PDB file of C-alpha atoms in Angstrom:
ATOM      1  CA  MET A   1      41.835  10.353 183.976  1.00  0.00           C
ATOM      2  CA  SER A   2      38.970  12.765 184.134  1.00  0.00           C
ATOM      3  CA  ALA A   3      39.286  16.307 182.959  1.00  0.00           C
ATOM      4  CA  ILE A   4      37.243  18.916 181.234  1.00  0.00           C
ATOM      5  CA  VAL A   5      39.002  20.657 178.388  1.00  0.00           C
ATOM      6  CA  GLN A   6      37.969  23.616 176.377  1.00  0.00           C
ATOM      7  CA  PRO A   7      40.046  24.518 173.326  1.00  0.00           C
ATOM      8  CA  PRO A   8      38.836  27.491 171.294  1.00  0.00           C
ATOM      9  CA  HIS A   9      35.478  25.879 170.495  1.00  0.00           C
ATOM     10  CA  ALA A  10      31.887  26.522 171.417  1.00  0.00           C
ATOM     11  CA  PHE A  11      31.513  23.428 173.595  1.00  0.00           C
ATOM     12  CA  GLU A  12      33.246  21.596 176.425  1.00  0.00           C
ATOM     13  CA  ALA A  13      34.758  18.168 176.115  1.00  0.00           C
ATOM     14  CA  ALA A  14      35.785  15.715 178.812  1.00  0.00           C
ATOM     15  CA  PHE A  15      37.950  12.625 178.977  1.00  0.00           C
ATOM     16  CA  GLU A  16      36.427   9.370 180.128  1.00  0.00           C
ATOM     17  CA  PRO A  17      37.783   5.831 180.147  1.00  0.00           C
ATOM     18  CA  LEU A  18      36.838   3.471 177.345  1.00  0.00           C
ATOM     19  CA  THR A  19      34.303   0.925 178.586  1.00  0.00           C
ATOM     20  CA  PRO A  20      32.608  -1.970 176.811  1.00  0.00           C
ATOM     21  CA  ALA A  21      29.392   0.092 176.759  1.00  0.00           C
ATOM     22  CA  ARG A  22      31.103   2.712 174.530  1.00  0.00           C
ATOM     23  CA  LEU A  23      32.840   0.235 172.234  1.00  0.00           C
ATOM     24  CA  ASP A  24      30.229   0.266 169.450  1.00  0.00           C
ATOM     25  CA  ALA A  25      30.357   4.066 169.223  1.00  0.00           C
ATOM     26  CA  LEU A  26      34.173   3.999 169.220  1.00  0.00           C
ATOM     27  CA  LEU A  27      34.216   1.357 166.466  1.00  0.00           C
ATOM     28  CA  ALA A  28      31.948   3.517 164.309  1.00  0.00           C
ATOM     29  CA  VAL A  29      34.549   6.299 164.561  1.00  0.00           C
ATOM     30  CA  GLU A  30      37.479   3.925 164.022  1.00  0.00           C
ATOM     31  CA  ASN A  31      35.888   2.424 160.918  1.00  0.00           C
ATOM     32  CA  SER A  32      35.076   5.846 159.476  1.00  0.00           C
ATOM     33  CA  ALA A  33      38.606   7.156 160.071  1.00  0.00           C
ATOM     34  CA  TYR A  34      40.794   4.355 158.695  1.00  0.00           C
ATOM     35  CA  SER A  35      41.119   2.099 155.698  1.00  0.00           C
ATOM     36  CA  HIS A  36      42.628  -0.546 158.009  1.00  0.00           C
ATOM     37  CA  PRO A  37      40.935   0.040 161.385  1.00  0.00           C
ATOM     38  CA  TRP A  38      41.567  -1.691 164.651  1.00  0.00           C
ATOM     39  CA  THR A  39      39.104  -4.488 165.341  1.00  0.00           C
ATOM     40  CA  ARG A  40      36.738  -4.927 168.265  1.00  0.00           C
ATOM     41  CA  GLY A  41      39.167  -7.564 169.502  1.00  0.00           C
ATOM     42  CA  ASN A  42      42.063  -5.093 169.454  1.00  0.00           C
ATOM     43  CA  PHE A  43      40.166  -2.715 171.730  1.00  0.00           C
ATOM     44  CA  ILE A  44      38.892  -5.491 173.999  1.00  0.00           C
ATOM     45  CA  ASP A  45      42.455  -6.786 174.370  1.00  0.00           C
ATOM     46  CA  ALA A  46      43.697  -3.267 175.170  1.00  0.00           C
ATOM     47  CA  MET A  47      41.075  -2.843 177.890  1.00  0.00           C
ATOM     48  CA  ALA A  48      41.790  -6.320 179.309  1.00  0.00           C
ATOM     49  CA  ALA A  49      45.523  -5.547 179.411  1.00  0.00           C
ATOM     50  CA  GLY A  50      44.854  -2.374 181.396  1.00  0.00           C
ATOM     51  CA  TYR A  51      46.150   0.005 178.747  1.00  0.00           C
ATOM     52  CA  GLN A  52      45.290   3.671 179.079  1.00  0.00           C
ATOM     53  CA  ALA A  53      42.262   3.992 176.784  1.00  0.00           C
ATOM     54  CA  GLN A  54      40.582   7.380 176.959  1.00  0.00           C
ATOM     55  CA  LEU A  55      37.679   8.853 175.041  1.00  0.00           C
ATOM     56  CA  LEU A  56      37.324  12.575 174.433  1.00  0.00           C
ATOM     57  CA  VAL A  57      33.589  13.236 174.565  1.00  0.00           C
ATOM     58  CA  ALA A  58      31.305  16.253 174.136  1.00  0.00           C
ATOM     59  CA  ASP A  59      27.528  16.090 174.470  1.00  0.00           C
ATOM     60  CA  GLY A  60      27.721  12.292 174.507  1.00  0.00           C
ATOM     61  CA  GLN A  61      29.531  12.198 171.162  1.00  0.00           C
ATOM     62  CA  ILE A  62      33.051  10.804 170.739  1.00  0.00           C
ATOM     63  CA  LEU A  63      35.385  13.468 169.389  1.00  0.00           C
ATOM     64  CA  GLY A  64      38.409  11.207 169.583  1.00  0.00           C
ATOM     65  CA  TYR A  65      40.325   8.713 171.673  1.00  0.00           C
ATOM     66  CA  PHE A  66      43.735   7.314 172.389  1.00  0.00           C
ATOM     67  CA  VAL A  67      45.159   4.017 173.594  1.00  0.00           C
ATOM     68  CA  ALA A  68      48.593   3.895 175.207  1.00  0.00           C
ATOM     69  CA  MET A  69      50.664   1.155 176.796  1.00  0.00           C
ATOM     70  CA  ARG A  70      52.879   1.865 179.784  1.00  0.00           C
ATOM     71  CA  GLY A  71      56.346   0.316 179.951  1.00  0.00           C
ATOM     72  CA  VAL A  72      59.114   0.558 182.524  1.00  0.00           C
ATOM     73  CA  ASP A  73      60.105   4.176 181.834  1.00  0.00           C
ATOM     74  CA  GLU A  74      58.170   4.844 178.652  1.00  0.00           C
ATOM     75  CA  VAL A  75      54.701   4.996 177.166  1.00  0.00           C
ATOM     76  CA  HIS A  76      53.889   3.722 173.699  1.00  0.00           C
ATOM     77  CA  LEU A  77      50.993   5.417 171.900  1.00  0.00           C
ATOM     78  CA  LEU A  78      49.182   2.627 170.081  1.00  0.00           C
ATOM     79  CA  ASN A  79      46.200   4.456 168.615  1.00  0.00           C
ATOM     80  CA  ILE A  80      45.087   8.069 168.509  1.00  0.00           C
ATOM     81  CA  THR A  81      42.088   9.061 166.454  1.00  0.00           C
ATOM     82  CA  VAL A  82      40.010  12.169 165.941  1.00  0.00           C
ATOM     83  CA  ALA A  83      36.552  11.520 164.505  1.00  0.00           C
ATOM     84  CA  PRO A  84      36.535  12.756 160.890  1.00  0.00           C
ATOM     85  CA  ALA A  85      33.787  15.331 161.621  1.00  0.00           C
ATOM     86  CA  PHE A  86      36.004  16.910 164.307  1.00  0.00           C
ATOM     87  CA  GLN A  87      39.375  16.885 162.560  1.00  0.00           C
ATOM     88  CA  ARG A  88      41.324  20.122 162.076  1.00  0.00           C
ATOM     89  CA  GLN A  89      39.786  21.636 165.215  1.00  0.00           C
ATOM     90  CA  GLY A  90      42.668  21.090 167.661  1.00  0.00           C
ATOM     91  CA  TRP A  91      41.406  17.922 169.346  1.00  0.00           C
ATOM     92  CA  ALA A  92      44.525  15.903 168.461  1.00  0.00           C
ATOM     93  CA  HIS A  93      46.583  18.499 170.320  1.00  0.00           C
ATOM     94  CA  VAL A  94      44.297  18.230 173.348  1.00  0.00           C
ATOM     95  CA  MET A  95      44.688  14.446 173.393  1.00  0.00           C
ATOM     96  CA  LEU A  96      48.464  14.572 172.939  1.00  0.00           C
ATOM     97  CA  ASP A  97      48.732  17.037 175.819  1.00  0.00           C
ATOM     98  CA  ALA A  98      46.588  14.793 178.022  1.00  0.00           C
ATOM     99  CA  LEU A  99      48.669  11.766 177.061  1.00  0.00           C
ATOM    100  CA  ALA A 100      51.906  13.556 177.994  1.00  0.00           C
ATOM    101  CA  VAL A 101      50.479  14.635 181.371  1.00  0.00           C
ATOM    102  CA  TRP A 102      49.334  11.083 182.106  1.00  0.00           C
ATOM    103  CA  ALA A 103      52.669   9.586 180.970  1.00  0.00           C
ATOM    104  CA  ARG A 104      54.653  11.958 183.205  1.00  0.00           C
ATOM    105  CA  GLY A 105      52.377  10.983 186.085  1.00  0.00           C
ATOM    106  CA  GLN A 106      53.275   7.349 185.436  1.00  0.00           C
ATOM    107  CA  GLY A 107      56.982   8.152 185.706  1.00  0.00           C
ATOM    108  CA  ALA A 108      57.622   7.757 181.986  1.00  0.00           C
ATOM    109  CA  GLN A 109      60.651   9.462 180.491  1.00  0.00           C
ATOM    110  CA  TRP A 110      59.740   8.830 176.843  1.00  0.00           C
ATOM    111  CA  LEU A 111      56.696   8.655 174.609  1.00  0.00           C
ATOM    112  CA  TRP A 112      56.944   6.484 171.482  1.00  0.00           C
ATOM    113  CA  LEU A 113      54.708   6.025 168.467  1.00  0.00           C
ATOM    114  CA  GLU A 114      54.591   4.806 164.904  1.00  0.00           C
ATOM    115  CA  VAL A 115      52.836   6.698 162.130  1.00  0.00           C
ATOM    116  CA  ARG A 116      52.284   5.807 158.492  1.00  0.00           C
ATOM    117  CA  ALA A 117      55.030   7.269 156.331  1.00  0.00           C
ATOM    118  CA  SER A 118      52.337   8.725 154.063  1.00  0.00           C
ATOM    119  CA  ASN A 119      50.504  10.476 156.925  1.00  0.00           C
ATOM    120  CA  GLU A 120      52.247  13.843 156.674  1.00  0.00           C
ATOM    121  CA  ARG A 121      49.485  15.701 158.526  1.00  0.00           C
ATOM    122  CA  ALA A 122      49.831  13.490 161.604  1.00  0.00           C
ATOM    123  CA  ARG A 123      53.620  13.683 161.475  1.00  0.00           C
ATOM    124  CA  ARG A 124      53.431  17.499 161.487  1.00  0.00           C
ATOM    125  CA  ILE A 125      51.113  17.423 164.514  1.00  0.00           C
ATOM    126  CA  TYR A 126      53.541  15.156 166.368  1.00  0.00           C
ATOM    127  CA  GLU A 127      56.481  17.376 165.434  1.00  0.00           C
ATOM    128  CA  VAL A 128      54.663  20.452 166.791  1.00  0.00           C
ATOM    129  CA  HIS A 129      54.400  18.542 170.079  1.00  0.00           C
ATOM    130  CA  GLY A 130      58.138  17.899 170.119  1.00  0.00           C
ATOM    131  CA  TYR A 131      58.231  14.352 168.755  1.00  0.00           C
ATOM    132  CA  ARG A 132      61.266  13.585 166.630  1.00  0.00           C
ATOM    133  CA  ARG A 133      61.752  10.956 163.962  1.00  0.00           C
ATOM    134  CA  VAL A 134      64.085   8.276 165.301  1.00  0.00           C
ATOM    135  CA  GLY A 135      63.713   5.509 162.736  1.00  0.00           C
ATOM    136  CA  GLU A 136      61.349   3.529 160.587  1.00  0.00           C
ATOM    137  CA  ARG A 137      59.777   0.116 160.461  1.00  0.00           C
ATOM    138  CA  LYS A 138      59.701  -1.333 156.969  1.00  0.00           C
ATOM    139  CA  ARG A 139      56.370  -2.730 155.738  1.00  0.00           C
ATOM    140  CA  TYR A 140      54.794  -2.184 159.174  1.00  0.00           C
ATOM    141  CA  TYR A 141      51.237  -1.210 158.230  1.00  0.00           C
ATOM    142  CA  PRO A 142      48.787  -3.008 155.957  1.00  0.00           C
ATOM    143  CA  ALA A 143      48.007  -1.069 152.798  1.00  0.00           C
ATOM    144  CA  ALA A 144      45.800  -1.412 149.731  1.00  0.00           C
ATOM    145  CA  ASP A 145      45.863  -4.513 147.553  1.00  0.00           C
ATOM    146  CA  GLY A 146      47.742  -6.627 150.103  1.00  0.00           C
ATOM    147  CA  GLU A 147      50.721  -4.278 150.099  1.00  0.00           C
ATOM    148  CA  ARG A 148      52.479  -2.943 153.203  1.00  0.00           C
ATOM    149  CA  GLU A 149      53.487   0.605 154.159  1.00  0.00           C
ATOM    150  CA  ASP A 150      56.492   1.758 156.159  1.00  0.00           C
ATOM    151  CA  ALA A 151      56.049   3.360 159.563  1.00  0.00           C
ATOM    152  CA  VAL A 152      57.984   6.342 160.857  1.00  0.00           C
ATOM    153  CA  VAL A 153      59.024   5.814 164.495  1.00  0.00           C
ATOM    154  CA  MET A 154      58.887   8.978 166.582  1.00  0.00           C
ATOM    155  CA  SER A 155      59.717   9.704 170.206  1.00  0.00           C
ATOM    156  CA  LEU A 156      59.313  12.499 172.704  1.00  0.00           C
ATOM    157  CA  LEU A 157      61.569  13.000 175.716  1.00  0.00           C
ATOM    158  CA  LEU A 158      59.291  13.990 178.594  1.00  0.00           C
TER     159      LEU A 158
END
């Protein structure tokens, strides 16, 4: 996937595939964005498995990224992240649009994801894109002090 996108901002951004050469920069973003980030091994495994792993880049800087796994007639969004310095600027919407275009091109009929129950901002973004809550996974995510947090399962019919 290679595209240049230009939401209402002063600069252009482009998608590029995640490569091992960009992994350190991605991990810096991942670690700054989450209390329980994915590990280097998680991203290496995703690349080795052939998952769709795309960076959104402007002027050599990572604005965000997503990792998605294709199934028979569905795509499962595993990770979507906007770098903290670029949040609230519309980049999540750009990535969700790109993900939907790619998924349709793969013949997918559904997009699926899990989101922390406490992450109301992300849930609102997904809802704006047409995702609907379809269930929950109890104690799905690690949380502070060894606790676990529920996940809200959401889906989008393509």
